[in-house]
Coordinates of C-alpha atoms in Angstrom, one line a residue:
T583 CA -8.2 10.2 -8.1
R584 CA -11.3 12.5 -8.3
T585 CA -11.7 10.5 -11.8
L586 CA -11.4 7.2 -10.5
I587 CA -14.0 8.1 -7.9
R588 CA -16.4 9.2 -10.3
D589 CA -15.7 6.3 -12.2
F590 CA -16.0 3.5 -10.0
A591 CA -17.6 4.9 -6.5
R592 CA -21.1 6.1 -7.7
G593 CA -23.2 5.7 -4.8
C594 CA -20.5 5.8 -2.4
E595 CA -19.8 8.2 0.2
V596 CA -15.8 8.6 -0.6
T597 CA -13.8 11.0 2.2
L598 CA -10.4 11.8 0.8
V599 CA -7.7 11.8 3.5
G600 CA -4.1 12.9 2.9
S601 CA -1.2 11.8 5.4
A602 CA 1.7 13.8 5.5
E603 CA 3.9 11.1 7.1
L604 CA 2.8 7.7 6.4
A605 CA 5.0 7.0 3.1
S606 CA 7.9 8.3 5.5
L607 CA 7.0 5.7 8.3
A608 CA 6.7 2.9 5.7
E609 CA 10.1 3.7 4.4
A610 CA 11.7 4.0 7.7
A611 CA 10.1 0.5 8.6
L612 CA 11.5 -0.8 5.6
N613 CA 14.9 0.6 6.4
G614 CA 14.7 -1.5 9.8
I615 CA 14.1 1.8 11.9
E616 CA 11.6 1.5 14.8
V617 CA 8.3 3.1 13.9
G618 CA 6.0 3.5 17.0
D619 CA 2.4 2.5 16.7
A620 CA 1.4 5.7 17.6
A621 CA 3.0 7.4 15.0
I622 CA 1.2 5.1 12.4
A623 CA -2.0 5.3 14.3
A624 CA -2.0 9.0 14.2
E625 CA -1.9 8.8 10.4
L626 CA -4.5 6.4 9.9
S627 CA -7.3 7.8 12.4
P628 CA -8.5 10.3 10.1
C629 CA -9.5 7.6 7.7
F630 CA -11.9 6.3 10.3
V631 CA -15.5 8.4 10.3
G632 CA -18.7 7.6 11.4
G633 CA -18.0 5.3 14.6
D634 CA -21.6 5.9 15.4
A635 CA -23.4 3.4 17.4
D636 CA -25.4 1.2 14.7
G637 CA -22.2 1.6 12.2
S638 CA -24.3 2.7 9.2
A639 CA -22.3 5.5 8.2
R640 CA -18.9 4.5 9.3
T641 CA -15.8 3.7 7.2
D642 CA -16.1 0.0 5.8
T643 CA -13.2 0.3 3.2
V644 CA -10.0 2.1 3.1
V645 CA -7.9 2.3 -0.2
L646 CA -4.3 2.8 0.0
A647 CA -3.5 5.3 -2.3
C648 CA 0.6 5.0 -2.3
T649 CA 2.5 2.1 -3.1
H650 CA 4.3 2.7 0.3
Y651 CA 1.4 1.7 2.5
P652 CA 1.2 -1.9 2.1
L653 CA 4.5 -2.3 3.6
L654 CA 2.8 -1.4 6.9
M655 CA -0.5 -3.9 6.2
D656 CA -0.2 -5.8 9.3
R657 CA 0.2 -2.8 11.6
L658 CA -2.5 -0.9 9.4
V659 CA -5.0 -3.8 10.2
R660 CA -4.0 -4.0 13.8
L661 CA -4.3 -0.5 14.6
A662 CA -7.3 0.0 12.8
P663 CA -10.4 0.9 15.4
W664 CA -12.9 -1.5 13.5
P665 CA -12.2 -4.0 10.6
V666 CA -12.5 -2.6 7.3
D667 CA -11.9 -3.7 3.6
W668 CA -8.3 -2.8 2.7
I669 CA -7.7 -2.0 -1.2
D670 CA -3.9 -2.3 -2.1
P671 CA -3.2 -0.2 -5.5
A672 CA -0.1 -2.3 -6.3
P673 CA -1.8 -4.5 -8.6
A674 CA -3.8 -2.0 -10.5
I675 CA -0.5 0.3 -10.7
A676 CA 1.4 -2.5 -12.3
R677 CA -1.6 -3.3 -15.1
R678 CA -1.8 0.2 -15.5
V679 CA 2.2 0.6 -15.9
A680 CA 1.8 -2.5 -18.6
D681 CA -0.7 -1.2 -20.3
L682 CA 1.4 2.0 -21.1
L683 CA 4.5 0.2 -22.0
G684 CA 2.8 -2.1 -24.3
T685 CA 4.4 -5.5 -24.9
A686 CA 5.5 -4.8 -28.7
G687 CA 9.0 -5.7 -29.0
R688 CA 9.6 -6.6 -25.5
G689 CA 9.2 -10.3 -26.0
G690 CA 5.9 -10.2 -24.3
D691 CA 4.7 -11.1 -20.6
R692 CA 7.1 -13.5 -19.0
G693 CA 5.0 -13.2 -15.5
G694 CA 6.4 -13.4 -11.8
A695 CA 8.4 -11.1 -10.2
E696 CA 12.3 -10.2 -11.2
M697 CA 14.7 -8.2 -9.7
V698 CA 18.3 -7.7 -9.7
F699 CA 20.8 -6.7 -7.2
T700 CA 24.2 -5.6 -8.2
S701 CA 26.2 -4.4 -5.1
K702 CA 27.2 -8.0 -3.8
R703 CA 26.8 -6.6 -0.4
P704 CA 24.5 -8.0 2.4
H705 CA 21.6 -5.5 2.2
R706 CA 18.8 -5.3 4.3
L707 CA 16.1 -4.4 1.4
S708 CA 16.2 -7.9 0.2
Q709 CA 15.1 -9.3 3.7
A710 CA 12.7 -6.5 4.2
L711 CA 11.0 -7.4 1.0
M712 CA 10.7 -11.2 0.9
P713 CA 7.5 -11.0 2.5
F714 CA 6.0 -9.3 -0.5
F715 CA 7.8 -12.1 -3.1
G716 CA 6.1 -15.0 -1.5
G717 CA 9.0 -15.4 1.1
R718 CA 11.8 -15.4 -1.4
V719 CA 13.8 -12.9 -3.4
P720 CA 16.2 -13.8 -6.0
A721 CA 19.3 -12.8 -6.3

């Protein structure tokens, strides 16, 4: 993280904020467990600094440094004390994984998302993932 900040955030003031519970809250929500706004807001609030009157030194961008966090994106946006830009790490992580794995002997990039479910039992996971795959999950 510090290397990415050094390489790509020169001239920006960056505050690193850890969250002990946000990934667990996202997993709970994904599993259909009710997660209250107060719990999410408590984890989110340290990200918002500098709420001064002129707004010159307040948070303007939040980088979601965990692939679980975008699962709560609608709620994060709604619970933020002011509008900010949100950066989802998933596309960059996917590109990095593809780069590390390479394509030699793998038939190249076919594009699109592919998932395989083998249990033949109804599962809440597929329904929960639908919004992230354009409203449909191939089975």
